[in-house]
């Protein structure tokens, strides 16, 4: 028996020579004395570039670094020690670290490159992350020099062409020297300089991805024509044309017999098919262009960059390699780069690398220092990966790769996909299929009946073979044309047209639709959970009141003064502060902040959170604050605690000149007060003296906070605490950085500094917008982080809070059981002091109750709620990129009134589809039944509507009507009805009433004209066949005019009578109807033989119009019938139909089931092996193409494998073990 075998991984050898002092080095000094014995180190896992006995060692795509801990056993003393492997690729040369990957060589060869680096070399930094490449490129200073930029000032806005070339060696040398500080110049900040960044764009490209190649107009024409029914109709028309030409030219005519014109019908059908294809293709082309413009707008956004030493906002498309960009919590990283500096920056790179853990980033200077000192480890991560999300922290980074050269850009290029269909499109596509099946069944039945009649009369016919063939083709063409008319391919097109039209109009009204399904869903929204700040209010915040300590109270409006206490003006209050108190207050505002100075629209301003900018404005006006950057650079920030929506505060730690440390915290006033145990004794004293907060002082501050909140002011409190060391003794530290203290441990026993009240006025028109929503059946709820008093005051002003509603705080709300929530939610109108998780729970429970929920959000943590909602609205101005990506619609102006516009357009889309559906089904029923009955009743099997006439009707139905009815703009009255429930049928009772009623009227009129018209008009059709043609023309003309008039009927879906409301504003509707009317008149006058009609006179025109026009009056009669009566009739008819059809269906099923089983068995026996063989061949061919190598099929003999030996390990399967590398350094 074969013994058990253990497969060990490959082993490679590397030696490390230790010096006498016990250290080891890659380079052995000539003066050093090596040890007598060579030590062997067992390193697990190995370096990916180490030489391995198996020939190759793999490196993961996500660039997971190897473990630093390595175990060493010395042969000299057999003692186990632990050494540290520095980082992956540490031993690589510059050439090895920057070696091009296979297939990317062109990215490394850029002709006339004035920069030190190529896009390919820079991409080696990120894909995969490589400290070796970072070192090879000279670190952050080498990148700065090689990209000809400035880490402090960014790119110069007046850069066009690069005049001086920087070599690779010069860039690397720059890493060893410090450049002179950059002095910003007074350069006008403009981004439209002719030829701006010309060389930079040529070498590194811009931050745009190539647009997905749009379908050409010819491809769209082909797609429109590539329909089975149209192809079948074309084939029949070609045969008909050939037979007609043969009859006209190839056969001898009897004397006096007119020349046959049967070929005209075949030609006319071909021309009609071409027109249908052209109109459909052009319609698709217009739609594609609209979505292309929308997608371009959807991807654009503003990012904060430093150019010429100033912070400005630029388009994400204008980012260049060498730009310096700001990073803050909630940002989506727009391009690859290297972190310059930052505080507590953590990134989620799961969307880019698949790594789900939050990764802490280290500044480039610090990483370069560790590399030069030989202390760098793989934990150091300065790499900012495009597509990742900043979870917390602030900082700046240097852009190295943009657009197609960035890692995320390469991923996105490979993932470009088609737009998905919306739920409404899917529903209508299914309905179109069912209608098509019914129409196909009718056409098949007609073909069968006419074919039986044709075969029955074939033996006694004296016609020539060509004429018999032509008669058969006439039957086939009529049947196929009925299928063309019956298949409502215009239904999904109508949805797309309505969506494209609505999204374009919504963009003009500040709604950027990111997902089309949101547009149609928003029309049925039943509740809106809205933020307060910036949505209901203007987000123009100003500090209007406050108190310093527990003694001084100030306000802009001195009418706040009362008899109990004195309220000072701002100037008077701040004059009483001592220098120490002013410095403390300035530190709390300027240092403990993430806002910064910049420019917007050419004006100097503060950029960032509006709450923080309001405080900075107060500090600048009242405390004499200088430039924020200078204030922060003068204070040594040791730790930054970003704002967290759960704890409602943020903090900073600075080092004082005395050597101690100061923790500064600001946030929700009532939470700050709860954490305060001390207060300043006297804010005017030269030194900061503290004393315990008395109960009277705490009550005074608490009442002040409530007073401010009652006046709709946002209250922000400020605290501080001094520590002798940082991190303090006996507190927990962060696992990833032991120099950082755990915030919860230090956020206690704080000293109260003061409270400010910030005013944010309501937006103009927001009260009216809320009222319009409520009248439309949409419940508006306010979800805010403000305290309950402020929230209630704002909600009452807006009209959200009513007498029968109540207010609840987030902490209490989340403690409720599901049953309690479901009981309270219908009357909950305000959720105060809520966290993002509270908002998500609220949305989820509302959806559970059957509500269609829209929700607004602007923060990173709002992402789950935005995703959970049926429609998520993010803020275009104040929203983070994470919130925008999670949302379906972006409010470009952050205005609640824009949500009302979204509701109106959403309802308009649903109405447009319903209008077109009602119109199309009516035409389907009448056209198919009229053609069917007239063809069966005709002795020569000819339908009263010829194939060309039916194609014209189809063009009216599927294209013209879709354009006309899908472009009606919504009116204010669209908000007067309640939302449509989620499970409501596509066709309502009112629609069925109009469809059935109009179909009955149209069929009655056309049948009377067809069967009794000759008697009514005294036409002797047997003596004069032309009179029959005139009568058929009258029927055709009357039928088309009824469709034109009925199109006006379908502009309304309710029972109101004014069908012309707003028609003068819809130029599409007017234009399309002019085309249809003009086309019909032209057909009657010059259609002739092609349409198988005859020009009619004025009296006959009057008959047509007078027979068609009453369908408008008939619609009035139908609207007078209550929907409840109609529902009862339809319900009875439906039950009767199913009672009759169900047994018949079962009988037919039982009769044909054996035939079906036999066919299935036969087809399976014949086709299944062929299909399996074809799939195997296809897979092999695709695999060969993909791998670029011949496919090798390996047959495993399982029995031989079993005889060879048992499985590896006790009952375990073989596992691929990583190679073990034994390395030596010499």
Coordinates of N, CA, C and O in Angstrom, one line a residue, residues 525-533 535-536 766 769-770 773-774 777-784 791 794-796 798-802 804-808 813 821-832 834 838-839 841-843 845-847 849-857 896 899:
X525 N -45.7 58.7 -4.0 CA -45.3 58.8 -2.6 C -46.4 59.2 -1.7 O -47.3 60.0 -2.0
X526 N -46.4 58.5 -0.5 CA -47.5 58.8 0.5 C -47.0 59.5 1.7 O -47.8 60.1 2.5
X527 N -45.7 59.5 1.9 CA -45.1 60.2 3.0 C -43.7 60.7 2.7 O -43.0 60.1 1.9
X528 N -43.3 61.9 3.2 CA -42.0 62.4 3.0 C -41.4 62.7 4.4 O -41.9 63.4 5.2
X529 N -40.2 62.1 4.6 CA -39.4 62.3 5.9 C -38.3 63.3 5.5 O -37.3 63.0 4.9
X530 N -38.5 64.6 5.9 CA -37.6 65.6 5.5 C -36.7 66.1 6.6 O -37.1 66.2 7.8
X531 N -35.4 66.4 6.2 CA -34.5 67.1 7.1 C -35.0 68.5 7.3 O -35.8 69.0 6.5
X532 N -34.5 69.2 8.3 CA -34.8 70.6 8.6 C -33.8 71.5 7.9 O -34.2 72.3 7.1
X533 N -32.6 71.4 8.3 CA -31.5 72.3 7.9 C -31.3 72.3 6.4 O -30.9 71.2 5.9
X535 N -33.2 72.2 4.0 CA -34.3 71.7 3.2 C -35.6 72.6 3.5 O -36.2 73.1 2.6
X536 N -35.9 72.6 4.7 CA -37.0 73.5 5.1 C -36.6 74.9 5.4 O -37.3 75.9 5.3
X766 N -41.9 77.5 1.7 CA -41.9 76.2 2.2 C -43.2 75.8 2.9 O -43.7 74.7 2.9
X769 N -45.5 74.9 0.2 CA -45.2 73.6 -0.3 C -45.6 72.4 0.6 O -46.1 71.4 0.1
X770 N -45.5 72.6 1.9 CA -45.9 71.6 2.8 C -47.5 71.4 2.7 O -48.0 70.3 2.7
X773 N -48.4 69.5 -0.3 CA -48.2 68.0 -0.2 C -49.3 67.4 0.6 O -49.8 66.3 0.3
X774 N -49.7 68.1 1.7 CA -50.8 67.5 2.5 C -52.1 67.5 1.8 O -52.9 66.5 1.9
X777 N -52.4 64.4 -0.3 CA -52.4 63.1 0.3 C -51.1 62.6 0.8 O -50.9 61.4 1.1
X778 N -50.1 63.5 0.8 CA -48.7 63.1 1.2 C -48.4 63.7 2.6 O -48.5 64.9 2.8
X779 N -48.1 62.8 3.5 CA -47.8 63.2 4.9 C -46.4 63.6 5.0 O -45.5 62.9 4.6
X780 N -46.1 64.8 5.5 CA -44.8 65.4 5.7 C -44.4 65.2 7.1 O -45.1 65.7 8.0
X781 N -43.2 64.6 7.3 CA -42.7 64.4 8.7 C -41.3 65.1 8.7 O -40.6 65.0 7.7
X782 N -41.0 65.7 9.8 CA -39.6 66.4 9.9 C -38.8 65.5 10.8 O -39.2 65.1 11.9
X783 N -37.6 65.1 10.3 CA -36.6 64.3 11.1 C -35.4 65.2 11.2 O -34.7 65.5 10.2
X784 N -35.0 65.5 12.4 CA -33.9 66.5 12.6 C -33.1 66.1 13.8 O -33.6 65.3 14.7
X791 N -37.2 71.9 17.2 CA -37.8 71.1 16.1 C -39.3 71.4 16.1 O -39.9 71.6 15.0
X794 N -40.0 75.0 14.6 CA -39.8 75.0 13.2 C -41.0 74.3 12.5 O -41.5 74.8 11.5
X795 N -41.3 73.1 13.0 CA -42.4 72.3 12.4 C -43.7 73.0 12.5 O -44.5 72.9 11.5
X796 N -44.0 73.8 13.5 CA -45.2 74.5 13.6 C -45.2 75.6 12.6 O -46.3 75.9 12.0
X798 N -43.8 75.7 9.8 CA -43.9 75.1 8.4 C -45.3 74.6 8.2 O -45.7 74.4 7.0
X799 N -46.0 74.3 9.2 CA -47.3 73.7 9.0 C -47.2 72.1 9.1 O -48.2 71.5 8.9
X800 N -46.1 71.6 9.5 CA -45.9 70.2 9.6 C -46.6 69.7 10.9 O -47.3 68.7 10.9
X801 N -46.4 70.4 12.0 CA -47.0 70.0 13.3 C -48.4 70.5 13.3 O -48.6 71.7 13.2
X802 N -49.3 69.6 13.5 CA -50.7 70.0 13.6 C -51.2 69.6 15.0 O -50.5 68.9 15.8
X804 N -53.4 67.4 15.9 CA -53.6 65.9 16.1 C -52.3 65.1 16.0 O -52.4 63.9 16.1
X805 N -51.2 65.8 15.8 CA -49.9 65.1 15.7 C -49.1 65.3 16.9 O -49.4 66.1 17.8
X806 N -48.0 64.5 17.1 CA -47.2 64.6 18.3 C -45.7 64.5 17.9 O -45.4 64.2 16.7
X807 N -44.9 64.9 18.8 CA -43.4 65.0 18.6 C -42.8 63.9 19.5 O -43.2 63.7 20.6
X808 N -41.7 63.3 19.0 CA -40.9 62.4 19.8 C -39.4 62.5 19.6 O -39.0 63.0 18.5
X813 N -37.8 57.0 20.6 CA -38.4 56.3 19.5 C -37.8 54.9 19.2 O -38.5 53.9 19.0
X821 N -44.5 51.2 17.6 CA -44.2 52.0 16.5 C -45.3 52.1 15.5 O -45.7 53.2 15.0
X822 N -45.8 50.9 15.2 CA -46.9 50.9 14.2 C -48.1 51.6 14.6 O -48.9 52.2 13.8
X823 N -48.3 51.6 15.9 CA -49.5 52.3 16.5 C -49.3 53.8 16.5 O -50.2 54.6 16.3
X824 N -48.1 54.3 16.8 CA -47.8 55.7 16.9 C -47.4 56.4 15.6 O -47.7 57.6 15.5
X825 N -46.9 55.7 14.6 CA -46.4 56.3 13.4 C -47.4 57.1 12.7 O -47.1 58.2 12.1
X826 N -48.7 56.7 12.5 CA -49.6 57.5 11.8 C -49.8 58.9 12.3 O -50.1 59.8 11.5
X827 N -49.5 59.2 13.5 CA -49.7 60.5 14.1 C -48.3 61.2 14.4 O -48.3 62.3 14.9
X828 N -47.2 60.5 14.2 CA -45.9 61.1 14.5 C -45.6 62.1 13.4 O -45.5 61.7 12.2
X829 N -45.3 63.3 13.7 CA -45.0 64.4 12.8 C -43.6 64.9 12.9 O -43.1 65.4 11.9
X830 N -43.0 64.8 14.0 CA -41.6 65.3 14.2 C -40.8 64.3 15.0 O -41.3 63.9 16.1
X831 N -39.6 64.0 14.5 CA -38.7 63.2 15.2 C -37.5 64.0 15.5 O -36.7 64.3 14.6
X832 N -37.3 64.4 16.8 CA -36.2 65.3 17.1 C -35.1 64.5 17.7 O -35.2 63.4 18.1
X834 N -32.7 63.0 16.5 CA -32.7 61.7 15.9 C -31.3 61.5 15.3 O -30.6 62.4 14.8
X838 N -32.0 56.1 13.6 CA -33.5 56.4 13.9 C -34.2 56.7 12.6 O -35.3 56.2 12.4
X839 N -33.6 57.4 11.7 CA -34.2 57.7 10.4 C -34.4 56.5 9.6 O -35.5 56.3 9.0
X841 N -34.8 53.4 10.7 CA -35.8 52.6 11.4 C -37.2 53.2 11.0 O -38.1 52.4 10.7
X842 N -37.3 54.5 11.1 CA -38.6 55.1 10.7 C -39.0 54.8 9.3 O -40.2 54.4 9.1
X843 N -38.1 54.9 8.4 CA -38.4 54.6 7.0 C -38.8 53.2 6.8 O -39.8 52.8 6.1
X845 N -40.1 51.1 9.0 CA -41.4 50.8 9.6 C -42.5 51.4 8.8 O -43.6 50.8 8.6
X846 N -42.3 52.5 8.2 CA -43.3 53.1 7.3 C -43.5 52.3 6.1 O -44.7 52.1 5.6
X847 N -42.5 51.8 5.5 CA -42.6 50.9 4.4 C -43.3 49.6 4.8 O -44.1 49.0 4.0
X849 N -45.6 49.3 6.8 CA -47.1 49.7 6.9 C -47.7 49.9 5.5 O -48.9 50.3 5.5
X850 N -46.9 49.8 4.5 CA -47.4 49.9 3.1 C -47.3 51.3 2.5 O -47.8 51.6 1.4
X851 N -46.5 52.1 3.2 CA -46.3 53.5 2.7 C -45.3 53.5 1.6 O -44.4 52.7 1.6
X852 N -45.4 54.5 0.7 CA -44.4 54.7 -0.3 C -43.6 55.9 0.2 O -44.1 57.0 0.3
X853 N -42.4 55.7 0.7 CA -41.6 56.7 1.5 C -40.6 57.4 0.7 O -39.8 56.7 0.0
X854 N -40.6 58.7 0.8 CA -39.5 59.5 0.3 C -38.8 60.1 1.5 O -39.4 60.5 2.5
X855 N -37.4 60.2 1.4 CA -36.7 60.7 2.5 C -35.5 61.6 2.0 O -35.0 61.3 0.9
X856 N -35.2 62.6 2.8 CA -34.1 63.4 2.4 C -32.9 63.2 3.4 O -33.1 62.8 4.5
X857 N -31.7 63.4 2.9 CA -30.5 63.1 3.7 C -29.3 63.9 3.1 O -29.3 64.0 1.9
X896 N -37.1 72.2 -0.3 CA -38.2 71.3 -0.1 C -39.2 71.5 -1.3 O -39.9 70.5 -1.7
X899 N -39.1 69.1 -4.0 CA -39.7 67.8 -3.8 C -41.1 67.8 -4.3 O -41.6 66.8 -4.9

